[in-house]
Coordinates of C-alpha atoms in Angstrom, one line a residue:
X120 CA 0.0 0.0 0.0
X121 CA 1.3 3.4 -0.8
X122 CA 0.1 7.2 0.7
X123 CA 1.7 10.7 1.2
X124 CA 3.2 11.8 4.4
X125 CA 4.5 15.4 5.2
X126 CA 7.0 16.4 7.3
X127 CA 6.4 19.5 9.1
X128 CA 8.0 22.0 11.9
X129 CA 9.9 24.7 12.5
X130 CA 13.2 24.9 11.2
X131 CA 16.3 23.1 12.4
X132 CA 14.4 20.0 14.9
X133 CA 15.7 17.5 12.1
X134 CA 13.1 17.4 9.2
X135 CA 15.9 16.9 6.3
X136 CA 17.7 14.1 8.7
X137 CA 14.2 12.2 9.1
X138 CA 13.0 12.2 5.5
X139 CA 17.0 11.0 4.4
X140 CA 16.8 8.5 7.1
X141 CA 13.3 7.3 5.9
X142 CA 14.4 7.7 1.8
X143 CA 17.6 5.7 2.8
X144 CA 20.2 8.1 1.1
X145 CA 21.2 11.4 1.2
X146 CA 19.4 13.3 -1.3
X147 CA 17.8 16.4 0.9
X148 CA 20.7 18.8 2.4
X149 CA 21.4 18.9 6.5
X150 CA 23.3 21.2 7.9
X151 CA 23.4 23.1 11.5
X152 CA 22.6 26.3 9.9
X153 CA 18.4 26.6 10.3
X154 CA 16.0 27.0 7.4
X155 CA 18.5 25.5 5.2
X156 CA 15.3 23.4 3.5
X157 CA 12.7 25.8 1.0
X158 CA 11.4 24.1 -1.5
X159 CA 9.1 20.4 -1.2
X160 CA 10.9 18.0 -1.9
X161 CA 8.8 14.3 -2.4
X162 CA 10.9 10.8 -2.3
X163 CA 9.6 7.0 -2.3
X164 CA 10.7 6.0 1.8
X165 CA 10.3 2.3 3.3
X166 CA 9.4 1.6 6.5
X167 CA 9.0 -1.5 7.9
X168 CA 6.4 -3.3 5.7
X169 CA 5.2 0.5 4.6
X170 CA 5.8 2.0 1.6
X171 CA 4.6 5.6 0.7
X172 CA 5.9 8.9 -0.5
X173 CA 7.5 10.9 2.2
X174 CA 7.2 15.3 1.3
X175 CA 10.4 17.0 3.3
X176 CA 9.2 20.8 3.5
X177 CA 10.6 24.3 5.1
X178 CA 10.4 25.5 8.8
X179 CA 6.9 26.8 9.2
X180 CA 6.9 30.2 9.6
X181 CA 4.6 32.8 10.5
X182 CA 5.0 35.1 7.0
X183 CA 2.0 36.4 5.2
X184 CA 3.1 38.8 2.6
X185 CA 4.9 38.2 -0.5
X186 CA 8.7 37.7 0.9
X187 CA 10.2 34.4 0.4
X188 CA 9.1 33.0 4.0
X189 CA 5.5 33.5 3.5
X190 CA 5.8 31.4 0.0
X191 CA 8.0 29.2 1.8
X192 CA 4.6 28.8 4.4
X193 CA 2.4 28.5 1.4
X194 CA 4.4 25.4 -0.2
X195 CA 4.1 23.9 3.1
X196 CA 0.5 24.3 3.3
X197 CA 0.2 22.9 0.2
X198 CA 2.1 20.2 1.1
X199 CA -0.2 19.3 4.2
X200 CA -3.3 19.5 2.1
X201 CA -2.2 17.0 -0.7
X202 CA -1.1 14.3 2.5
X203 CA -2.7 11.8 4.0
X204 CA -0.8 12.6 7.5
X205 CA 1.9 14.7 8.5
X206 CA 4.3 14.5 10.9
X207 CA 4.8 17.2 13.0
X208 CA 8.6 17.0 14.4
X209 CA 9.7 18.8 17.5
X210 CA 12.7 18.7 19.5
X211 CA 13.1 17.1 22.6
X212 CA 16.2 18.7 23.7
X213 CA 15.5 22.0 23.2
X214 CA 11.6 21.4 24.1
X215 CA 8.6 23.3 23.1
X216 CA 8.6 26.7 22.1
X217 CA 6.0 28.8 21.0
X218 CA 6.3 28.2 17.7
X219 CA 5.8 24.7 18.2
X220 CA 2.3 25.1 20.5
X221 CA 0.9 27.8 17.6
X222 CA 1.6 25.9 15.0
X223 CA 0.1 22.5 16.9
X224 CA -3.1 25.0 17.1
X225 CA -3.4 25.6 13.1
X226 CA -2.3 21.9 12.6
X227 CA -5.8 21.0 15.1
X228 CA -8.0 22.9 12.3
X229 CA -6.1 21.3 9.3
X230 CA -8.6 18.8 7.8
X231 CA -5.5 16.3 7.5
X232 CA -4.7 14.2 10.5
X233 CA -1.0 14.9 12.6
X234 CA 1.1 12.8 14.5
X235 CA 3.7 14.5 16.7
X236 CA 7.4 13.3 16.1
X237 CA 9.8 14.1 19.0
X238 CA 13.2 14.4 17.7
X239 CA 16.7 14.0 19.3
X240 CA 15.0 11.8 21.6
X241 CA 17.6 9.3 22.3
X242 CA 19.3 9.0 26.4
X243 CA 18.0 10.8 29.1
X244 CA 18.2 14.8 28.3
X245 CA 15.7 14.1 25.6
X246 CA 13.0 11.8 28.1
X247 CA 11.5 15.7 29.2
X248 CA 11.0 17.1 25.6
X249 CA 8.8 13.6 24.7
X250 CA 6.7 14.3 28.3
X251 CA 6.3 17.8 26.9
X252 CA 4.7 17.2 24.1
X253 CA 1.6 15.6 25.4
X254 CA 0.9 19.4 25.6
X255 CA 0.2 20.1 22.0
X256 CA -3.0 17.6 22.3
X257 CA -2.6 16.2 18.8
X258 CA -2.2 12.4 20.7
X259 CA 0.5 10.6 21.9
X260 CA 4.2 11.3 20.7
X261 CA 6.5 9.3 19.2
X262 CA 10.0 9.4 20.2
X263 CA 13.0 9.2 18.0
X264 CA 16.7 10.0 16.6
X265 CA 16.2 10.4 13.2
X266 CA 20.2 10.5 13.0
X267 CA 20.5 7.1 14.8
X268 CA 17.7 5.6 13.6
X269 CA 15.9 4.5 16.9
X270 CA 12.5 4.9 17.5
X271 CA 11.3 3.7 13.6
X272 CA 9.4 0.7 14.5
X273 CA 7.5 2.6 16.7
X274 CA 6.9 5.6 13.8
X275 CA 5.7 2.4 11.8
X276 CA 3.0 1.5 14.1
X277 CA 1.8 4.6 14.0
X278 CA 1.4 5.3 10.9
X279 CA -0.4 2.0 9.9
X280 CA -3.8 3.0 10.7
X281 CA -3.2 6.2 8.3
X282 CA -1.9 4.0 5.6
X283 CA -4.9 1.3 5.7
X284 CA -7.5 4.3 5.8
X285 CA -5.9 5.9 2.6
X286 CA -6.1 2.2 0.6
X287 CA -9.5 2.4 1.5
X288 CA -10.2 5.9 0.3
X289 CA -8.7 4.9 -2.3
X290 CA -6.8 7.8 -2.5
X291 CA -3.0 6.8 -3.1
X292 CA -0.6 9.5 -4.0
X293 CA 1.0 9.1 -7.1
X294 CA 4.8 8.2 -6.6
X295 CA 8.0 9.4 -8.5
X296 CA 8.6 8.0 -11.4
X297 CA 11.6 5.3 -11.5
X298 CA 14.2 6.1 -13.9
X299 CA 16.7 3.8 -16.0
X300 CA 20.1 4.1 -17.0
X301 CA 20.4 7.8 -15.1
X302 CA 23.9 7.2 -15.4
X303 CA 24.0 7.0 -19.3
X304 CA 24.6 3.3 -19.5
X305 CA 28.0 1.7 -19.4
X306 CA 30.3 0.6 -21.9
X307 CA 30.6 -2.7 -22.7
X308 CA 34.1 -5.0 -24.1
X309 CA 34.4 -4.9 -28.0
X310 CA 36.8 -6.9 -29.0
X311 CA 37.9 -6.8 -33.4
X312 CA 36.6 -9.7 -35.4
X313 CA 38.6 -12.5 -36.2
X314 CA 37.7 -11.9 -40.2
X315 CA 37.2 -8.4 -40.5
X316 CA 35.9 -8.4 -44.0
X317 CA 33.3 -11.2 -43.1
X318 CA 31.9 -9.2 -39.8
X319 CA 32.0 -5.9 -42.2
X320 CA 29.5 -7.5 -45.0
X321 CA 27.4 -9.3 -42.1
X322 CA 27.1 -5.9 -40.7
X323 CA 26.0 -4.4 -44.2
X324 CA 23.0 -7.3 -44.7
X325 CA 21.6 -6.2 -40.9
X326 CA 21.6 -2.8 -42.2
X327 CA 17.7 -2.6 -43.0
X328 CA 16.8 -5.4 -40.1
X329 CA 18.6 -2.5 -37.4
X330 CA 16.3 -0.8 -35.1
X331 CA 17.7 2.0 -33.2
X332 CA 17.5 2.2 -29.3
X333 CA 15.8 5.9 -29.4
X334 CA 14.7 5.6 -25.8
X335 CA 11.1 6.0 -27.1
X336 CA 8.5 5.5 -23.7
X337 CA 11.9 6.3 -21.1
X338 CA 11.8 8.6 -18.5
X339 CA 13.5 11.7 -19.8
X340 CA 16.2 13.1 -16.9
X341 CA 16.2 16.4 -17.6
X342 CA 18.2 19.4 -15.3
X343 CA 18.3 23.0 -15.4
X344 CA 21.1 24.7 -14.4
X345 CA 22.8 27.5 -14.6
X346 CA 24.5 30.8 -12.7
X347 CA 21.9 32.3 -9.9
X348 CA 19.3 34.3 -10.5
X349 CA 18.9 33.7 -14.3
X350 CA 15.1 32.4 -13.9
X351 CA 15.7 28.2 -13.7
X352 CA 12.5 27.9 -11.2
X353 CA 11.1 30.2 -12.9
X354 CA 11.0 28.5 -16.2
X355 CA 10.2 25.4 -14.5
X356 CA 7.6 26.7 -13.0
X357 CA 6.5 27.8 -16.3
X358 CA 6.9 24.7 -18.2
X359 CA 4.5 22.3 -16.0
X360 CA 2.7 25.7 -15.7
X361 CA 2.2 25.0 -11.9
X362 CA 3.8 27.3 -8.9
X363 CA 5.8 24.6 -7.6
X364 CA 8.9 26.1 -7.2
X365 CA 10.2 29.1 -5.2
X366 CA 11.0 32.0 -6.8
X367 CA 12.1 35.9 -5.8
X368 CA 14.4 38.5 -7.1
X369 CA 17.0 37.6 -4.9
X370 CA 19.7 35.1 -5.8
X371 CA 20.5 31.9 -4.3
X372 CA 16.5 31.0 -3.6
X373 CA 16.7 26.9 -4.9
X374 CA 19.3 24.9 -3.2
X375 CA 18.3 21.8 -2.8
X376 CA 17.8 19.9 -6.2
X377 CA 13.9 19.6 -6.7
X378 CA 12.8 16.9 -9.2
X379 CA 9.6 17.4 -10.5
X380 CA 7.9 14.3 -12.5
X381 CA 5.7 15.7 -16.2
X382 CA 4.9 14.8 -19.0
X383 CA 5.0 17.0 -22.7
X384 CA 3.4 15.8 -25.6
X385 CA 3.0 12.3 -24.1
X386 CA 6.6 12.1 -23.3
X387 CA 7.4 10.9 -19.3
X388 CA 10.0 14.0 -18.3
X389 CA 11.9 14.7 -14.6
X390 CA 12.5 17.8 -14.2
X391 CA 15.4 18.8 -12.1
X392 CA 15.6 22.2 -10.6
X393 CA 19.3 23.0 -9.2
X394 CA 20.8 25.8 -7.1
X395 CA 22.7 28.6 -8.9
X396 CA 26.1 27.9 -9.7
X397 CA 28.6 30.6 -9.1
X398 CA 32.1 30.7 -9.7
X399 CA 34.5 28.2 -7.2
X400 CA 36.4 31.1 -5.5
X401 CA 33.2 33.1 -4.6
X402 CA 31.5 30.4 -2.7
X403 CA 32.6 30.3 0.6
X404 CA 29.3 29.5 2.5
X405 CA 29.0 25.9 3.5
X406 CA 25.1 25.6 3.0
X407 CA 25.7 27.4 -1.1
X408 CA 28.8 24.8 -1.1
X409 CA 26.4 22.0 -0.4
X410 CA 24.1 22.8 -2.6
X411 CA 26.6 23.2 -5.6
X412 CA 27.3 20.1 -5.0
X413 CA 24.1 18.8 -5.3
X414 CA 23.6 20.4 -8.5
X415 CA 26.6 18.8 -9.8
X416 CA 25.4 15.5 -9.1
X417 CA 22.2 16.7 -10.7
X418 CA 23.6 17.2 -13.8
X419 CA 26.1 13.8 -13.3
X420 CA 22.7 11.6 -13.2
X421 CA 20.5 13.8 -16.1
X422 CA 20.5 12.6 -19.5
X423 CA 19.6 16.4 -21.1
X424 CA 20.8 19.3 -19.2
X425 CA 19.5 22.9 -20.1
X426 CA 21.8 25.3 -19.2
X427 CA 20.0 29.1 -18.2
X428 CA 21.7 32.0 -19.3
X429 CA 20.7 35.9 -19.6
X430 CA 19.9 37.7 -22.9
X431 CA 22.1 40.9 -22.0
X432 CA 25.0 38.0 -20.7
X433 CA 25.3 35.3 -22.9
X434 CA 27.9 32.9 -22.0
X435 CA 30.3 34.5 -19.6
X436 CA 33.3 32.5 -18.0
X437 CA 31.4 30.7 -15.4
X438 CA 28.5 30.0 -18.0
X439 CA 31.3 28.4 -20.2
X440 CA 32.4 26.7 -16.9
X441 CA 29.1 24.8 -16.6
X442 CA 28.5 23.8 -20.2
X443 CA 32.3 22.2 -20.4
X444 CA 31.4 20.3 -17.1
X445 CA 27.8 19.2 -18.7
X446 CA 30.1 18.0 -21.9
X447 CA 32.6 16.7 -19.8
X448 CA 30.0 14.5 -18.2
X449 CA 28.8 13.3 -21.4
X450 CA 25.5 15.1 -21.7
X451 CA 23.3 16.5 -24.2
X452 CA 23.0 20.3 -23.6
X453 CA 20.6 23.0 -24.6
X454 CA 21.3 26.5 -24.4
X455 CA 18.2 28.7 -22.8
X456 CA 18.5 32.2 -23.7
X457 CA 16.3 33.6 -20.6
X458 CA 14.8 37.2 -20.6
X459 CA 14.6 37.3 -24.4
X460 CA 11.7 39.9 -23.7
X461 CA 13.9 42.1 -21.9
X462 CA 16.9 42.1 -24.2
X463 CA 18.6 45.7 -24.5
X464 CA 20.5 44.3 -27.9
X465 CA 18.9 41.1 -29.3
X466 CA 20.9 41.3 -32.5
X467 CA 24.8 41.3 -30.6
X468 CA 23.2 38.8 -28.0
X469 CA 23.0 36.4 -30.8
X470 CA 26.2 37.6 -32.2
X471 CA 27.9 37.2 -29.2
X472 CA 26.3 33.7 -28.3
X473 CA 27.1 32.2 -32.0
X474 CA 30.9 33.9 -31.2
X475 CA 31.0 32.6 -27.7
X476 CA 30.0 28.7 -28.9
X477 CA 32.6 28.7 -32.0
X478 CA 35.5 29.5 -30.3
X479 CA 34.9 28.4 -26.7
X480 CA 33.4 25.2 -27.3
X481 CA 34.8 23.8 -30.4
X482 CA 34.5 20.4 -29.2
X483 CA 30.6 19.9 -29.7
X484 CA 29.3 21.6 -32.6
X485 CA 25.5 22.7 -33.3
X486 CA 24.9 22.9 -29.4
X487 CA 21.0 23.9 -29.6
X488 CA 20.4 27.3 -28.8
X489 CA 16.5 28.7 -28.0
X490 CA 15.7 32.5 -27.1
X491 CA 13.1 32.5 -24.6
X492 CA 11.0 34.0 -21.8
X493 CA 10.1 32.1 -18.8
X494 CA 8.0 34.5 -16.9
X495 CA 6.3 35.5 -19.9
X496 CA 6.1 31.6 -20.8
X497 CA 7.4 32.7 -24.2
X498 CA 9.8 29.8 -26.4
X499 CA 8.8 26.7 -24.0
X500 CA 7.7 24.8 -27.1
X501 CA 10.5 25.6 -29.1
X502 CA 13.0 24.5 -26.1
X503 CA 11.1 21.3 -25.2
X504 CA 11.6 20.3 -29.1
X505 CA 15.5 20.7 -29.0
X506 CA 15.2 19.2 -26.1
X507 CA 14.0 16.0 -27.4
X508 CA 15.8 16.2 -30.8
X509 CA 19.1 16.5 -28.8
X510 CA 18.1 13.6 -26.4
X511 CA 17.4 11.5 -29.6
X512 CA 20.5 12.0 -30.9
X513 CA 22.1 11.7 -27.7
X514 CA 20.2 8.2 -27.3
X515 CA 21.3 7.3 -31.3
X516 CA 23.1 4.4 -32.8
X517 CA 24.4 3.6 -35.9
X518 CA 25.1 0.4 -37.9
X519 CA 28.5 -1.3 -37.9
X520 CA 28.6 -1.5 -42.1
X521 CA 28.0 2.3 -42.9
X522 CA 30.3 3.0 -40.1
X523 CA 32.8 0.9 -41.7
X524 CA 32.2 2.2 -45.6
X525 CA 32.7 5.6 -43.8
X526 CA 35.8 5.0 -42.5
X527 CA 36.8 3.7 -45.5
X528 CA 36.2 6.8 -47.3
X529 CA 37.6 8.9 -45.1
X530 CA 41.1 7.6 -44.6
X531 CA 40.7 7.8 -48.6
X532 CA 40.5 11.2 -48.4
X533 CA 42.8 11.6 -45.9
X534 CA 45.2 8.9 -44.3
X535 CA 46.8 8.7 -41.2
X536 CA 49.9 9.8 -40.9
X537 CA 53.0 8.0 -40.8
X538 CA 55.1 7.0 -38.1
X539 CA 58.6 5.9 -38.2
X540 CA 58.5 5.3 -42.1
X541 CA 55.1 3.5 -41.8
X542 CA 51.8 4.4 -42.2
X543 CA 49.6 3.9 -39.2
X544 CA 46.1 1.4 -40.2
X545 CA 42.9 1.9 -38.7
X546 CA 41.2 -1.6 -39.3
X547 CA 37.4 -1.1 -38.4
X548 CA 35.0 0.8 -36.6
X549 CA 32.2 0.0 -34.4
X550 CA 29.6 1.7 -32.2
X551 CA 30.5 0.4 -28.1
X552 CA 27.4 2.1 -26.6
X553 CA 25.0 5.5 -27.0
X554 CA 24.2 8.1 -24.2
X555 CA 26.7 9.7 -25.7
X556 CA 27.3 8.1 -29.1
X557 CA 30.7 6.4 -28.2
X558 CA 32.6 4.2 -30.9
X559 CA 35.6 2.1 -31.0
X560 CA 38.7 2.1 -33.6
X561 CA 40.7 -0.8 -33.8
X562 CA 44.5 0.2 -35.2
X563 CA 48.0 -1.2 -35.3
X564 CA 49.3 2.0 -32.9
X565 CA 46.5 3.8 -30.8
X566 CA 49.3 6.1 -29.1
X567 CA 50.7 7.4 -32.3
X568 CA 47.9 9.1 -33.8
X569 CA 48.1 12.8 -33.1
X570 CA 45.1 14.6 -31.6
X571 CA 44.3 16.3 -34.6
X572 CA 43.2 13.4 -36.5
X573 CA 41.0 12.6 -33.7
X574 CA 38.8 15.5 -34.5
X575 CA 38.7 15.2 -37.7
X576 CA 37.5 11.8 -37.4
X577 CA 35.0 12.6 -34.7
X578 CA 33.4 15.6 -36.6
X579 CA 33.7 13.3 -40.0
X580 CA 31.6 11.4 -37.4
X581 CA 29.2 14.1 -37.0
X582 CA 28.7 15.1 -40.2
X583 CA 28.2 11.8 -41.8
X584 CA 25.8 10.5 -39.1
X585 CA 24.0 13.5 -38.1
X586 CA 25.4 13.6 -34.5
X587 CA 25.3 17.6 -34.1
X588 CA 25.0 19.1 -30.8
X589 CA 25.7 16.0 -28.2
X590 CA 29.1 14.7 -27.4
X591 CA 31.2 12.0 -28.8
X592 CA 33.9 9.9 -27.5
X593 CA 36.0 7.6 -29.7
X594 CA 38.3 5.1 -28.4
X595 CA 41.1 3.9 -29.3
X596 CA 42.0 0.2 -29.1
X597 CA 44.8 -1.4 -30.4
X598 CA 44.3 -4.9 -33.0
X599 CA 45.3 -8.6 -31.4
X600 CA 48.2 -10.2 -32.8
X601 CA 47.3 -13.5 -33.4
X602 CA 50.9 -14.7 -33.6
X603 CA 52.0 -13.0 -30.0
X604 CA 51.5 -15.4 -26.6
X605 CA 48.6 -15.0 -24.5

């Protein structure tokens, strides 16, 4: 059986350390520093014999305007009402403060039902806090460490009774979706056919009989990122055209990385929201280091990443920073051109982003770039199309005979060069794995061919195959002599 539980309370009693502890991994940030948690984040937790989705949200806080605390309040209320329970967390070692006994008093009217979680329960100093919080008169307590782990069996039996009335309301909360091959898929061993001619014209006859793995039906991992305040949660936001997300004209709002699970033109899509990256030396807070590094990872497990940048500063140095790490990681990137509307100069913007991508990053040509507005929802269409024409490309393979008649023709047109009075021989050519397009070259000297041939293979590659805008790694391997000892 599966239902939603919320984890409410003010900030710093342990919410971030319960819903890791109940996820079983470190995905929500912890740190001493309070109110480090804004947005809702959801994850699938296991308890016991329960399983249900688990909604980690920010310190309640009495705010009622429009600053960031008062939408931080509304996200949590929104949070409550979409539950089946919540879990109202308190600490026992620093005991009940009036924060705790007001918000107890809204919880009362809330039409969802609350059970209170005493934190930091574990050895004696903590035995007053649980006594305490018999006062709040939302029923008896449960008492736990969330950073040790005791006290779960007893937060299992408690929630039971909420779990078997919401599989008879039949009202189950629908769960994240699972994703497959976040990483990108691994390589796998290729080793060079015995008869290379036979494996070549076998290869050429499957030609028509070859289907392509284009990922059709998969779970799309896609992450926004980018320099702070450029408008990522914005343009999320405006792409599942929900107010999920945090926003506010100051930077540095997101920090955690918020997946959010949608679908676009009947195509299953994660969303990623990520912190704002900012330049190494400039980060010197531990909470923005944290989160950094949560974006990273972010971008390590997404399949398409879009990287954010400002229509009056297209691709400065720590833009260019990001996109070489995305490349680096084997991504497919798209280029987001935010604030299009707002654009002083919209004709040396574009100048300066076509400049900035030829000579900065050389090493993946026809990166996608789309000029947008994500507060005006302006160019979401056209960015969710190069979004998936990138990933299918990304996600492409290509046959082992054309890849062999092309290399063929090229080292026609040009050979490799020669070394020590002999002409280095690349044999044959195959395709090793796709999330990025990766292929193989079997030759009699792998550490003598010089880097620019390399590139003039791989964008031979491009050109001949259509791989534009994703990145492509080509290995090296060197031909077994059948005449030399095992």
């Amino acid at each position: 059986m599966t239902f939603t539980v919320a984890i409410l309370g003010r900030p710093n009693v342990g919410k971030s350390t319960l819903f890791n502890r109940l996820i079983g991994r470190r995905l929500a940030l912890v740190d001493d520093t309070p109110g480090v948690t804004r947005d809702r984040r959801a994850g699938e937790a296991r308890l016991g014999a329960l399983t249900f989705t688990i909604v980690d949200t920010a310190g309640l806080d009495e705010a009622f305007d429009e600053s960031l605390e008062a939408n931080m309040r509304r996200q949590t209320e929104r949070a409550l009402a979409e539950a089946d329970v919540g879990l109202l967390v308190v600490d026992a070692r620093s005991g009940l403060t009036p924060f705790d006994r007001h918000f107890a008093d809204w919880l009362r009217r809330a039409r969802t039902p609350v059970i209170v979680v005493v934190n930091k329960a574990e050895g004696r100093a903590g035995e007053a806090g649980v006594l305490e919080a018999y006062e709040l008169g939302l029923g008896e307590p449960v008492a736990i460490s969330a950073e040790h782990g005791l006290g779960m069996g007893d937060l299992e039996e408690a929630l039971e009774p909420h779990a078997e009335a919401a599989a008879t309301r039949g009202a189950a909360a629908a769960r994240p979706a699972a994703l497959e091959d976040l990483d990108g898929g691994s390589g796998e061993a290729v080793d060079e056919p015995e008869d290379l001619d036979a494996a070549i014209a076998e290869a050429a006859e499957d030609d028509a009989a070859a289907i392509p793995d284009d990922g059709a039906g998969r779970v799309i991992q896609l992450a926004i990122v980018g320099r702070p305040n450029v408008g990522k949660s914005t343009l999320v936001n405006a792409l599942i055209d929900e107010d999920r997300l945090l926003t506010g004209p100051e930077p540095g709002v997101t920090r955690d990385a918020i997946a959010v699970d949608w679908t676009w033109r009947e195509r299953p899509i994660r969303l990623v929201d990520t912190a704002g990256m900012r330049r190494k030396a400039r980060v010197t807070d531990k909470v923005e280091r944290l989160a950094v590094k949560d974006a990273m990872e972010a971008v390590r497990l997404a399949q398409v990443v879009v990287l954010v940048v400002e229509a009056d500063a297209v691709l400065d140095k720590q833009d260019l920073t990001i996109a070489r790490h995305v490349i680096d990681e084997g991504r497919a990137l798209v280029i987001a051109v935010n604030k299009w509307d707002a654009a002083t100069d919209r004709r040396a913007s574009r100048q300066r982003l076509s400049d900035r991508l030829q000579t900065s990053l050389p090493q993946v040509r026809g990166i996608p770039t789309v000029t947008l507005s994500g507060l005006r929802r302006q160019g979401l269409d056209d960015l969710m199309d190069a979004v998936i024409a990138t990933y299918d490309v990304w996600n492409s393979r290509v046959a082992t005979g054309p890849l062999n008649r092309w290399l063929h023709e090229v080292i026609a047109q040009h050979p490799p060069p020669m070394v020590q009075g002999r002409r280095l021989k690349l044999r044959y050519i195959t395709q090793v794995k796709a999330r990025p397009p990766t292929f193989a070259i079997f030759t009699t000297r792998p550490d003598a061919i010089p880097e620019a041939y390399l590139r003039y293979l791989i964008n031979g590659l491009r050109d001949a195959f259509g791989l534009v805008g994703v990145p492509l790694r080509l290995v090296l391997r060197k031909r077994k002599n059948p005449y030399a000892d095992d």
